[in-house]
Coordinates of C-alpha atoms in Angstrom, one line a residue:
M190 CA 65.0 149.0 56.6
K191 CA 62.1 148.6 54.2
K192 CA 62.5 144.8 54.3
F193 CA 62.5 144.9 58.1
T194 CA 59.4 147.1 58.1
N195 CA 57.6 144.8 55.7
L196 CA 58.6 141.8 57.9
L197 CA 57.4 143.5 61.0
L198 CA 54.1 144.3 59.3
S199 CA 53.7 140.7 58.2
C200 CA 54.3 139.5 61.7
L201 CA 51.7 141.9 63.1
V202 CA 49.2 140.9 60.5
G203 CA 49.8 137.3 61.2
T204 CA 49.5 137.8 64.9
M205 CA 46.2 139.7 64.5
A206 CA 44.9 137.0 62.2
F207 CA 45.8 134.3 64.7
A208 CA 44.1 136.3 67.5
S209 CA 41.1 136.7 65.3
I210 CA 41.0 133.0 64.6
A211 CA 41.4 132.2 68.3
S212 CA 38.6 134.6 69.1
A213 CA 36.4 133.2 66.5
K214 CA 37.2 129.7 67.8
E215 CA 36.2 130.8 71.4
A216 CA 33.0 132.4 70.2
K217 CA 32.2 129.2 68.1
S218 CA 32.8 127.1 71.2
H219 CA 30.1 129.0 73.0
A220 CA 27.8 128.7 70.0
D221 CA 28.5 124.9 69.8
V222 CA 27.4 124.1 73.4
P223 CA 23.9 124.5 74.8
N224 CA 23.0 127.9 76.2
L225 CA 20.5 127.4 79.1
R226 CA 18.8 129.8 81.5
M227 CA 18.9 129.1 85.2
A228 CA 17.2 130.9 88.2
W229 CA 17.8 131.5 91.9
N230 CA 17.0 134.3 94.3
N231 CA 19.0 136.5 96.7
E232 CA 18.2 134.7 99.9
L233 CA 19.8 131.9 101.9
H234 CA 17.6 129.1 100.5
T235 CA 18.8 129.2 96.9
G236 CA 21.3 132.2 96.8
N237 CA 24.3 130.0 97.7
M238 CA 24.5 129.2 93.9
H239 CA 25.8 132.8 93.5
L240 CA 29.1 131.7 95.1
N241 CA 29.9 130.5 91.6
F242 CA 30.0 134.2 90.6
I243 CA 31.4 135.6 93.8
K244 CA 34.3 133.2 94.4
P245 CA 34.6 130.6 91.7
E246 CA 38.1 129.6 92.8
L247 CA 36.4 127.7 95.7
F248 CA 35.3 125.1 93.2
A249 CA 37.8 125.6 90.4
N250 CA 39.7 122.4 91.1
N251 CA 36.6 120.2 91.0
A252 CA 36.2 118.1 87.9
I253 CA 32.8 119.8 87.4
H254 CA 32.7 123.5 88.1
M255 CA 31.4 126.8 86.8
K256 CA 33.4 129.8 85.6
P257 CA 31.9 133.3 85.4
I258 CA 32.3 135.2 82.1
S259 CA 30.1 138.1 82.9
K260 CA 27.8 139.3 85.7
T261 CA 25.0 137.1 84.4
H262 CA 26.7 134.2 82.5
L263 CA 28.7 131.1 83.6
E264 CA 30.6 128.5 81.7
L265 CA 30.0 125.0 82.8
Y266 CA 33.1 122.7 82.7
K267 CA 33.4 118.9 83.0
N268 CA 36.9 117.4 83.1
G269 CA 38.3 120.5 81.5
E270 CA 35.8 120.6 78.7
L271 CA 33.2 123.3 78.2
I272 CA 29.8 121.6 78.1
A273 CA 27.4 124.6 78.5
V274 CA 26.9 128.3 79.0
L275 CA 24.4 129.2 81.7
E276 CA 22.6 132.5 82.1
H277 CA 21.5 133.4 85.6
V278 CA 17.9 134.8 85.7
F279 CA 16.9 136.7 88.9
T280 CA 13.4 135.8 90.0
R281 CA 11.2 136.9 92.9
G282 CA 10.5 133.3 94.0
G283 CA 9.5 129.8 93.1
S284 CA 6.1 130.8 91.6
E285 CA 7.7 133.2 89.1
S286 CA 10.4 130.7 88.2
A287 CA 7.7 128.0 87.7
Q288 CA 5.7 130.4 85.5
L289 CA 8.8 131.3 83.4
M290 CA 9.5 127.6 83.1
T291 CA 5.9 127.1 81.9
Q292 CA 6.4 129.7 79.2
G293 CA 9.7 128.1 78.1
H294 CA 11.8 131.1 79.3
L295 CA 13.6 129.1 82.0
D296 CA 15.4 125.7 81.8
I297 CA 16.6 125.1 85.4
A298 CA 15.4 126.7 88.6
F299 CA 16.1 126.6 92.3
G300 CA 13.0 127.5 94.3
S301 CA 10.2 126.3 96.5
S302 CA 9.3 122.7 95.8
T303 CA 5.6 123.6 96.4
A304 CA 5.6 126.0 93.5
F305 CA 6.9 123.3 91.2
L306 CA 4.3 120.8 92.5
A307 CA 1.7 123.4 91.6
A308 CA 3.2 123.8 88.2
Y309 CA 3.2 120.0 87.6
D310 CA -0.4 120.1 88.7
N311 CA -1.0 122.5 85.8
N312 CA 0.5 120.0 83.3
V313 CA 3.9 121.6 83.1
D314 CA 6.5 119.1 81.9
L315 CA 9.1 119.2 84.7
K316 CA 11.1 117.2 87.2
I317 CA 12.0 117.9 90.8
L318 CA 15.6 116.5 91.1
A319 CA 16.7 117.0 94.7
P320 CA 16.4 119.2 97.7
V321 CA 18.9 122.0 98.2
Q322 CA 18.0 122.9 101.8
S323 CA 15.6 122.3 104.7
G324 CA 14.4 124.5 107.6
G325 CA 15.2 128.2 107.5
V326 CA 11.6 129.4 107.6
S327 CA 10.0 131.6 110.4
I328 CA 6.7 133.2 111.1
V329 CA 7.3 136.9 112.0
A330 CA 4.9 139.3 113.7
K331 CA 5.3 143.1 113.9
A332 CA 7.6 144.2 116.7
D333 CA 4.8 145.6 119.0
A334 CA 2.3 142.8 118.4
P335 CA 0.6 141.7 121.7
Y336 CA 1.8 138.1 121.2
N337 CA 5.2 136.5 121.2
T338 CA 4.5 132.9 120.2
F339 CA 2.5 131.1 117.6
E340 CA 0.1 129.8 120.3
E341 CA -0.4 133.4 121.6
L342 CA -1.1 134.5 118.0
V343 CA -3.8 131.9 117.6
E344 CA -5.5 133.0 120.8
Y345 CA -5.3 136.7 119.8
A346 CA -6.7 136.0 116.4
K347 CA -9.7 134.0 117.8
N348 CA -10.6 136.9 120.1
S349 CA -9.9 139.8 117.7
K350 CA -12.8 141.8 116.3
M351 CA -11.0 142.2 113.0
P352 CA -9.0 139.6 111.0
V353 CA -5.3 139.5 111.6
L354 CA -3.6 140.8 108.5
G355 CA -1.0 138.3 107.1
G356 CA 1.1 138.1 104.1
Y357 CA 3.3 135.8 101.9
H358 CA 5.9 136.5 99.3
S359 CA 4.8 134.0 96.6
A360 CA 1.5 132.4 95.9
V361 CA 2.5 128.7 96.3
S362 CA 5.8 129.1 98.1
S363 CA 6.6 126.7 100.9
P364 CA 6.5 129.5 103.6
R365 CA 3.0 130.4 102.5
V366 CA 1.8 126.8 102.6
V367 CA 3.3 126.3 106.0
L368 CA 1.8 129.5 107.4
E369 CA -1.7 128.9 106.0
Y370 CA -1.9 125.3 107.0
A371 CA -0.5 125.9 110.5
L372 CA -3.1 128.6 111.1
K373 CA -5.9 126.4 109.8
D374 CA -4.6 123.4 111.7
A375 CA -4.8 125.5 114.9
G376 CA -8.5 126.1 114.3
L377 CA -8.4 129.5 112.7
K378 CA -10.5 130.6 109.7
V379 CA -8.1 131.9 107.0
T380 CA -9.2 133.8 103.9
E381 CA -7.9 136.0 101.1
D382 CA -11.3 137.6 100.7
A383 CA -11.1 141.1 102.2
S384 CA -14.8 141.3 102.6
N385 CA -14.9 138.2 104.8
Y386 CA -15.0 139.7 108.3
D387 CA -15.8 136.4 109.8
A388 CA -12.3 135.2 109.1
D389 CA -9.6 135.1 111.8
V390 CA -6.8 135.8 109.4
L391 CA -6.8 137.7 106.1
L392 CA -3.8 136.7 103.8
T393 CA -2.5 138.8 101.0
D394 CA 0.2 138.3 98.3
L395 CA 3.0 140.7 98.9
K396 CA 4.5 139.8 95.5
G397 CA 8.2 139.2 96.3
L398 CA 10.6 138.8 99.2
K399 CA 11.7 142.4 99.0
N400 CA 8.2 143.5 100.1
L401 CA 8.1 141.4 103.3
I402 CA 9.7 144.0 105.7
P403 CA 8.4 147.2 104.0
S404 CA 4.8 145.8 104.2
M405 CA 5.2 145.2 107.9
A406 CA 6.8 148.5 108.5
A407 CA 4.0 150.3 106.7
G408 CA 1.3 148.4 108.6
Q409 CA 0.0 146.6 105.6
V410 CA 0.4 143.3 107.4
E411 CA 1.2 142.2 111.0
I412 CA 2.4 138.7 110.3
W413 CA 4.1 136.8 107.5
A414 CA 6.2 133.7 106.9
G415 CA 9.4 134.0 105.1
P416 CA 12.8 132.3 104.4
V417 CA 16.0 133.2 106.1
P418 CA 17.5 135.9 106.3
H419 CA 14.3 138.0 106.0
P420 CA 12.9 137.1 109.5
Q421 CA 16.4 137.8 111.0
N422 CA 16.6 141.1 109.2
A423 CA 13.2 142.1 110.4
E424 CA 14.4 141.7 113.9
S425 CA 17.6 143.5 113.3
Q426 CA 15.7 146.5 112.0
G427 CA 13.3 146.5 114.9
V428 CA 10.4 146.0 112.5
G429 CA 9.4 142.5 113.5
K430 CA 10.0 139.6 115.8
I431 CA 10.2 135.9 115.2
I432 CA 7.3 134.2 116.9
A433 CA 7.9 130.7 115.6
T434 CA 10.5 128.7 113.6
L435 CA 9.5 125.5 111.8
D436 CA 10.7 123.5 114.7
Q437 CA 8.5 125.5 117.1
L438 CA 5.2 125.0 115.3
P439 CA 2.7 122.8 117.2
G440 CA 2.7 119.1 116.5
G441 CA 6.3 118.7 115.4
K442 CA 5.2 118.3 111.7
W443 CA 7.4 120.9 110.3
I444 CA 10.8 120.2 112.1
D445 CA 13.7 120.9 109.7
F446 CA 11.2 120.6 106.9
P447 CA 12.3 120.6 103.2
C448 CA 11.6 123.8 101.3
C449 CA 13.6 124.6 98.1
S450 CA 14.6 122.1 95.4
M451 CA 16.5 122.0 92.1
N452 CA 13.9 121.7 89.3
V453 CA 14.3 121.2 85.5
R454 CA 12.1 121.2 82.4
G455 CA 11.4 117.7 81.3
D456 CA 12.5 118.3 77.7
V457 CA 15.8 119.9 78.9
M458 CA 16.5 116.9 81.1
E459 CA 15.8 114.5 78.2
K460 CA 17.9 116.5 75.7
Y461 CA 20.8 117.5 78.0
P462 CA 21.2 114.8 80.8
E463 CA 24.9 115.4 81.1
I464 CA 24.5 119.1 81.7
V465 CA 21.6 118.6 84.2
E466 CA 23.7 116.1 86.2
A467 CA 26.6 118.5 86.1
V468 CA 24.6 121.4 87.4
L469 CA 23.3 119.2 90.3
Q470 CA 26.9 118.2 91.1
V471 CA 27.8 121.9 91.3
A472 CA 24.8 122.6 93.5
T473 CA 25.9 119.7 95.7
D474 CA 29.4 121.2 96.1
V475 CA 28.0 124.6 96.8
S476 CA 25.6 123.2 99.4
N477 CA 28.4 121.3 101.1
F478 CA 30.5 124.4 101.3
A479 CA 27.7 126.5 102.7
Q480 CA 26.8 123.9 105.3
N481 CA 30.4 123.4 106.5
N482 CA 31.7 127.0 106.2
R483 CA 28.7 129.0 107.4
E484 CA 30.7 132.1 108.6
E485 CA 32.7 132.4 105.3
A486 CA 29.6 131.8 103.2
A487 CA 27.7 134.6 105.1
E488 CA 30.6 137.0 104.5
L489 CA 30.9 136.1 100.8
L490 CA 27.1 136.4 100.2
S491 CA 26.7 139.6 102.2
E492 CA 26.9 142.0 99.3
F493 CA 24.7 139.9 96.9
I494 CA 22.0 139.5 99.5
G495 CA 22.3 143.1 100.7
L496 CA 22.6 142.3 104.4
S497 CA 25.4 142.3 106.9
K498 CA 27.4 139.1 107.8
E499 CA 26.0 139.5 111.4
V500 CA 22.5 139.1 110.1
L501 CA 23.3 136.3 107.7
I502 CA 25.1 134.2 110.3
K503 CA 21.8 133.8 112.2
N504 CA 21.0 131.1 109.7
D505 CA 19.1 127.9 110.8
T506 CA 19.0 126.4 107.4
T507 CA 20.4 122.9 106.6
Y508 CA 22.0 122.6 103.2
S509 CA 22.1 119.2 101.4
T510 CA 21.1 117.8 98.0
E511 CA 20.8 114.2 99.3
V512 CA 17.4 112.6 98.8
T513 CA 16.5 111.1 102.2
D514 CA 13.4 109.5 103.5
K515 CA 12.8 112.7 105.4
F516 CA 12.8 114.7 102.2
V517 CA 10.4 112.2 100.5
N518 CA 8.1 112.2 103.5
G519 CA 8.2 116.0 103.6
M520 CA 7.1 116.1 99.9
E521 CA 4.3 113.8 100.7
T522 CA 3.2 116.1 103.6
Y523 CA 3.2 119.1 101.2
Y524 CA 1.2 117.0 98.7
N525 CA -1.4 116.1 101.3
V526 CA -1.5 119.6 102.9
M527 CA -1.9 121.4 99.5
K528 CA -4.5 118.9 98.4
D529 CA -6.4 119.4 101.7
M530 CA -6.2 123.2 101.2
G531 CA -7.6 123.0 97.7
K532 CA -4.4 124.2 96.0
F533 CA -4.6 121.6 93.2
N534 CA -7.1 121.7 90.4
G535 CA -5.3 119.7 87.7
R536 CA -3.8 116.2 87.5
L537 CA -2.8 116.2 91.2
T538 CA -6.5 116.0 92.1
K539 CA -6.4 112.4 90.7
E540 CA -2.8 111.2 91.1
S541 CA -1.8 109.4 94.3
F542 CA 1.5 110.5 95.9
D543 CA 3.2 107.3 94.6
E544 CA 2.2 108.3 91.1
V545 CA 3.4 111.9 91.8
L546 CA 6.7 110.5 93.1
K547 CA 7.1 108.5 89.9
N548 CA 6.0 111.3 87.4
A549 CA 7.1 114.6 89.0
F550 CA 10.4 113.6 90.6
D551 CA 13.6 112.0 89.4
F552 CA 16.3 111.2 91.9
T553 CA 18.6 109.4 89.5
Y554 CA 21.3 112.0 89.5
S555 CA 21.1 112.8 93.2
N556 CA 21.4 109.1 94.1
K557 CA 24.4 108.7 91.8
I558 CA 26.1 111.8 93.2
T559 CA 25.5 110.6 96.8
T560 CA 26.8 107.1 96.0
N561 CA 30.0 108.5 94.4
S562 CA 30.7 111.1 97.1

C-alpha cells in the first residue's frame, strides 16, 4: 500500500511538473513573439474588427486568423504558428489614435484617414496601408429643425441672425472635414470662434462619438456630421434627422467617399512586416464578411456597439481593403481640401500629392492580398 501511495504521489508530482513546464512554455511563447497595440472604435467604420473577439470561429479556418485570449488581447496565427499577441485599445476616434501613435503608445490603428494625414503633416513616422470602408457618413440636424435637406440648411444659415451651431466628434476626422468643406463650398462662413457673430456656422469639438446624440438632445448643437450608425440612431431616438448622406451633397464630390483606413507606425512596419501584412489580411477577411453578410454582422456587433440590429442594419457603408483609383483620388481630394482649409502647417504645406502618396502611403501588402485573392 505504501509503495502504491508513493507511486501515485510520484505520478501526481510528474503530472504537475509537466503541466508547469507546459504552462511556462506557453507563457514563453507569448514572451517570444512581438506584443503590439492596436486600436479601433465601436462604430460601423472600424468596429468590424471586433468580430475577432465576438465570433472568432468565423475566420478560424483561414491560414491567417486571430484568437481571443482575453477581453482585450488576441493571438495572431499564420499557418498554425503564433506570430504576435495584439492588445486592443479602445479610442474615441482617429485623432486620438493618431496622437497615441505619435506618443509611441499605439502600433496599428483603424481610423479616419484624414487624422493620419494630419499626423503625417506633423512629422509622425507612419504609413497608411489601405482603406477599410467608404461611405457611411451623414449630416444630421435636430429633429425639429426648419430644414430637411443640405440645400435648405444653407439657405437657413445664410438668413439666420445667429450662427447655426454645429459639431464634430474628432478634430481632423473625415466627417468633420466633409462637413466644414461642404458648408464653405456652399458659400457659408464657418468658424470655431464663439465671438464671431458674422459667421453662418459655429463649429465645436464634441470630443468623441458618444457625445454626438447627447449634445444634440441637450441643444448644444443643431447639426453634426458623423459615421454610421450614429445618424441612424439619432433618427431612431427621435433626436435628429438625416438631411444629407455623402451621395446627396452638392456636386457629387463625396459619393461613396473613402473615410477610414488601416494605419501603422513606420518603425513597426519596418521591424515586423510579416505581422503588419497578416493584420491587413485579417482586416480584409473581416471586411469581406461584413460586406457580404450585413444582417449577421449587424446582429453580432449589436452588443459591442450598444445598438439594436434594426438600427445597425440601416448601414450604407461599403467595406473593402482594396486600393482602387477611387480610393487614391479620394485621398487626393482630402489632401487638396484640407490644404485649402488650412489644416496643414507642417511638411504637407510643401509636399505635392505625388510626394505624399510616395511617403505617407504604402500599398504593397494591399496589392499583394488583392492579387492573391
